[in-house]
Amino acid sequence: MEVHHHPEVERKGFKEYLLEGLMIFLAVTMGFFAESLREHISNNDKTAEYMKSLLVDLKTDTASINQYLIGENKKDEAFGSLIGYLKKPLRHDTAFLSKFYYAADFTIGRNGMGFTDRIIGQLKNSENFRLIDSREVADAITDYSGGTVYYNYLSGVDDHYTNESQEQARLLINFLVFLPARQTGKPIFDTTIDLISTDPHVIQQYINSIYLRGMVEGSMRYAVELQKKRAIALIALLKKEYKLKD
């Protein structure tokens, strides 16, 4: 009768099991660190691209702010002149009407400021804001975004006072006087058209509407001036933190 011998299986010692377990652990750990490093590099690249685009938006806003403030300062001067004209007996000569209509023209139009919300909006409406490691940068972006929200709120309030000043101007002025300026793009007004009314009540209501509108738009100018400071500071911070150049 034939006897079959089963080969003996070599048993591994404890040290061999320990070594294999250690190697598996190291392989898994290295894979985890490699994946984390890859994700970290990817996030840094994505953040850098966001910050480059944000820098462009901030420069656009700064240029727009400068133009806005120039226009608003002219308007503020015109409002002051117009109130001065209205507080005195109104004249009807060409020289006076030319200056009067120039100042009054600022009460029937509006110089708005639109902030670029392209990148900040993307960051806020996604989870990418968490990619910003710098607390200082994150706080500065949040502060700038808050300034934009506040200006937009004031702009909404100003809609009411703009409409009010237009309504009061309509009671005093024939808007056809502004037609030459609209056609030529130059401050030229038809001084052959006289004022509709010189009623003291109508004049006082016009003064009131200009005064109230001026107060709101003064707050708007101040808000925009603060935004300009925030934009300049944030531009410098982004350049420093992310090694960005103009």
Coordinates of C-alpha atoms in Angstrom, one line a residue:
M1 CA 0.0 0.0 0.0
E2 CA 1.4 3.3 -1.1
V3 CA 1.8 6.0 1.6
H4 CA 1.4 9.7 0.6
H5 CA 3.5 12.2 2.5
H6 CA 2.2 15.7 2.6
P7 CA 4.9 18.3 2.3
E8 CA 5.4 20.3 5.4
V9 CA 4.4 23.9 5.1
E10 CA 7.0 26.2 6.4
R11 CA 5.6 28.3 9.2
K12 CA 6.5 32.0 9.4
G13 CA 7.9 33.3 12.5
F14 CA 6.4 36.2 14.4
K15 CA 9.1 38.6 13.2
E16 CA 8.2 37.8 9.5
Y17 CA 4.5 38.6 10.2
L18 CA 5.5 41.7 11.9
L19 CA 7.7 42.8 9.0
E20 CA 5.0 42.1 6.4
G21 CA 2.5 44.0 8.5
L22 CA 4.9 46.9 8.8
M23 CA 5.5 47.0 5.1
I24 CA 1.8 47.0 4.3
F25 CA 1.3 49.8 6.8
L26 CA 4.1 51.8 5.4
A27 CA 2.7 51.3 1.8
V28 CA -0.8 52.5 2.8
T29 CA 0.7 55.4 4.8
M30 CA 2.9 56.5 1.9
G31 CA -0.1 56.3 -0.4
F32 CA -2.1 58.4 1.9
F33 CA 0.6 61.0 2.2
A34 CA 1.1 61.0 -1.6
E35 CA -2.6 61.5 -2.2
S36 CA -2.7 64.3 0.5
L37 CA 0.3 66.0 -1.1
R38 CA -1.2 65.8 -4.5
E39 CA -4.5 67.3 -3.2
H40 CA -2.6 70.0 -1.4
I41 CA -0.6 71.0 -4.5
S42 CA -3.8 70.9 -6.6
N43 CA -5.6 73.1 -4.0
N44 CA -2.7 75.5 -3.9
D45 CA -2.7 75.8 -7.7
K46 CA -6.5 76.4 -7.7
T47 CA -6.2 79.0 -5.0
A48 CA -3.4 80.8 -6.8
E49 CA -5.5 81.0 -10.0
Y50 CA -8.5 82.4 -8.0
M51 CA -6.2 85.0 -6.4
K52 CA -4.8 86.0 -9.8
S53 CA -8.3 86.5 -11.1
L54 CA -9.3 88.4 -8.0
L55 CA -6.4 90.7 -8.4
V56 CA -7.7 91.6 -11.9
D57 CA -11.2 92.2 -10.5
L58 CA -9.8 94.5 -7.7
K59 CA -7.8 96.5 -10.3
T60 CA -10.9 96.9 -12.4
D61 CA -12.8 98.0 -9.3
T62 CA -10.1 100.5 -8.3
A63 CA -10.2 102.1 -11.8
S64 CA -14.0 102.3 -11.7
I65 CA -13.9 103.8 -8.2
N66 CA -11.6 106.6 -9.4
Q67 CA -14.0 107.4 -12.2
Y68 CA -17.0 107.2 -9.9
L69 CA -15.5 109.6 -7.3
I70 CA -14.6 112.1 -10.0
G71 CA -18.2 112.1 -11.2
E72 CA -19.6 112.2 -7.6
N73 CA -17.3 115.2 -6.6
K74 CA -18.6 117.1 -9.6
K75 CA -22.1 116.3 -8.7
D76 CA -21.6 117.3 -5.1
E77 CA -20.3 120.7 -6.3
A78 CA -23.2 121.1 -8.6
F79 CA -25.7 120.3 -5.8
G80 CA -24.1 123.0 -3.7
S81 CA -24.2 125.5 -6.5
L82 CA -27.8 124.6 -7.4
I83 CA -29.1 125.1 -3.8
G84 CA -27.3 128.4 -3.7
Y85 CA -29.1 129.5 -6.9
L86 CA -32.5 128.3 -5.6
K87 CA -32.2 130.2 -2.4
K88 CA -31.9 133.5 -4.3
P89 CA -34.5 135.1 -6.6
L90 CA -34.3 133.2 -9.9
R91 CA -33.1 135.1 -12.9
H92 CA -34.1 134.4 -16.5
D93 CA -31.1 135.7 -18.5
T94 CA -29.0 133.3 -20.6
A95 CA -25.9 133.5 -18.4
F96 CA -27.8 132.4 -15.3
L97 CA -29.9 129.8 -17.0
S98 CA -26.8 128.2 -18.5
K99 CA -25.2 127.7 -15.1
F100 CA -28.6 126.8 -13.5
Y101 CA -29.4 124.1 -16.1
Y102 CA -25.8 122.7 -15.9
A103 CA -26.2 122.2 -12.1
A104 CA -29.8 121.0 -12.4
D105 CA -28.8 118.3 -14.9
F106 CA -27.1 116.4 -12.1
T107 CA -30.4 116.0 -10.3
I108 CA -32.1 114.1 -13.1
G109 CA -29.3 111.6 -13.8
R110 CA -27.3 109.2 -11.7
N111 CA -23.7 108.1 -11.5
G112 CA -23.7 104.5 -10.4
M113 CA -20.8 102.3 -9.2
G114 CA -20.8 98.6 -10.0
F115 CA -18.3 96.4 -8.2
T116 CA -16.9 93.3 -9.9
D117 CA -18.2 90.3 -8.0
R118 CA -17.0 87.7 -10.4
I119 CA -14.4 85.8 -8.3
I120 CA -15.6 86.7 -4.8
G121 CA -19.0 85.5 -5.9
Q122 CA -17.6 82.2 -7.1
L123 CA -15.7 81.7 -3.9
K124 CA -18.7 82.5 -1.7
N125 CA -21.1 80.3 -3.7
S126 CA -18.8 77.2 -3.6
E127 CA -16.7 75.4 -1.1
N128 CA -13.5 76.9 -2.6
F129 CA -13.4 79.7 0.0
R130 CA -12.1 77.0 2.4
L131 CA -9.0 76.6 0.2
I132 CA -7.7 80.0 1.4
D133 CA -5.2 79.1 4.1
S134 CA -4.3 82.7 5.1
R135 CA -6.8 83.9 7.7
E136 CA -5.7 87.5 6.9
V137 CA -6.5 87.1 3.2
A138 CA -9.9 85.4 4.0
D139 CA -10.8 88.2 6.4
A140 CA -9.8 90.9 3.9
I141 CA -11.9 89.3 1.1
T142 CA -14.9 89.0 3.5
D143 CA -14.5 92.6 4.5
Y144 CA -14.3 93.8 0.9
S145 CA -17.4 91.7 0.0
G146 CA -19.2 93.3 3.0
G147 CA -18.4 96.7 1.7
T148 CA -19.9 95.9 -1.7
V149 CA -23.1 94.7 0.0
Y150 CA -23.3 97.9 2.0
Y151 CA -22.8 100.1 -1.0
N152 CA -25.5 98.2 -2.9
Y153 CA -27.9 98.7 0.0
L154 CA -27.2 102.5 -0.1
S155 CA -27.6 102.5 -3.8
G156 CA -31.1 101.0 -3.3
V157 CA -32.0 103.7 -0.9
D158 CA -30.6 106.3 -3.3
D159 CA -33.1 105.1 -6.0
H160 CA -35.9 106.7 -4.0
Y161 CA -34.2 110.0 -3.5
T162 CA -33.1 110.1 -7.2
N163 CA -36.7 109.6 -8.3
E164 CA -37.8 112.3 -5.8
S165 CA -35.3 114.9 -7.1
Q166 CA -36.3 114.1 -10.7
E167 CA -40.0 114.6 -9.8
Q168 CA -39.3 117.9 -8.1
A169 CA -37.1 119.1 -11.0
R170 CA -39.9 118.3 -13.4
L171 CA -42.1 120.8 -11.7
L172 CA -39.6 123.6 -12.2
I173 CA -37.8 122.8 -15.4
N174 CA -38.9 121.9 -19.0
F175 CA -36.6 118.9 -19.6
L176 CA -36.3 119.9 -23.3
V177 CA -33.6 122.2 -22.1
F178 CA -31.3 119.2 -21.7
L179 CA -31.9 117.8 -25.2
P180 CA -28.8 119.5 -26.8
A181 CA -26.6 118.1 -24.1
R182 CA -28.0 114.6 -24.7
Q183 CA -27.5 114.9 -28.5
T184 CA -23.9 116.3 -28.4
G185 CA -22.6 114.8 -25.2
K186 CA -21.4 118.2 -24.1
P187 CA -22.8 120.6 -21.4
I188 CA -24.9 122.6 -23.8
F189 CA -28.4 123.6 -22.8
D190 CA -31.3 125.4 -24.5
T191 CA -31.4 128.6 -22.6
T192 CA -34.2 130.0 -24.8
I193 CA -36.5 127.8 -22.7
D194 CA -37.4 129.5 -19.4
L195 CA -38.3 127.9 -16.1
I196 CA -41.8 126.4 -15.8
S197 CA -42.4 127.8 -12.3
T198 CA -40.9 130.1 -9.8
D199 CA -43.4 129.2 -7.1
P200 CA -41.5 129.4 -3.7
H201 CA -43.2 126.1 -2.5
V202 CA -42.0 124.2 -5.6
I203 CA -38.5 125.7 -5.2
Q204 CA -38.3 124.7 -1.5
Q205 CA -39.4 121.1 -2.3
Y206 CA -36.7 120.9 -5.0
I207 CA -34.2 122.2 -2.4
N208 CA -35.3 119.6 0.1
S209 CA -35.0 116.7 -2.5
I210 CA -31.5 117.8 -3.4
Y211 CA -30.5 118.1 0.2
L212 CA -31.8 114.6 1.1
R213 CA -30.3 113.0 -2.0
G214 CA -27.0 114.7 -1.3
M215 CA -26.9 113.2 2.2
V216 CA -27.5 109.7 0.9
E217 CA -24.9 110.1 -1.9
G218 CA -22.4 111.5 0.6
S219 CA -22.7 108.3 2.5
M220 CA -22.2 106.4 -0.7
R221 CA -19.1 108.3 -1.6
Y222 CA -17.7 107.6 1.9
A223 CA -18.5 103.9 1.5
V224 CA -16.8 103.8 -1.9
E225 CA -13.7 105.6 -0.5
L226 CA -13.5 102.9 2.1
Q227 CA -13.8 100.3 -0.6
K228 CA -10.9 101.9 -2.4
K229 CA -8.7 101.6 0.7
R230 CA -9.8 98.0 1.1
A231 CA -9.1 97.2 -2.5
I232 CA -5.6 98.7 -2.4
A233 CA -4.8 96.9 0.9
L234 CA -6.1 93.6 -0.5
I235 CA -4.1 94.0 -3.7
A236 CA -0.9 94.4 -1.7
L237 CA -1.8 91.5 0.5
L238 CA -2.5 89.1 -2.4
K239 CA 0.8 90.1 -4.1
K240 CA 2.7 89.4 -0.9
E241 CA 0.9 86.1 0.0
Y242 CA 0.8 84.6 -3.4
K243 CA 3.9 86.2 -5.0
L244 CA 1.7 87.9 -7.7
K245 CA 2.9 90.6 -10.0
D246 CA 1.2 93.3 -12.0

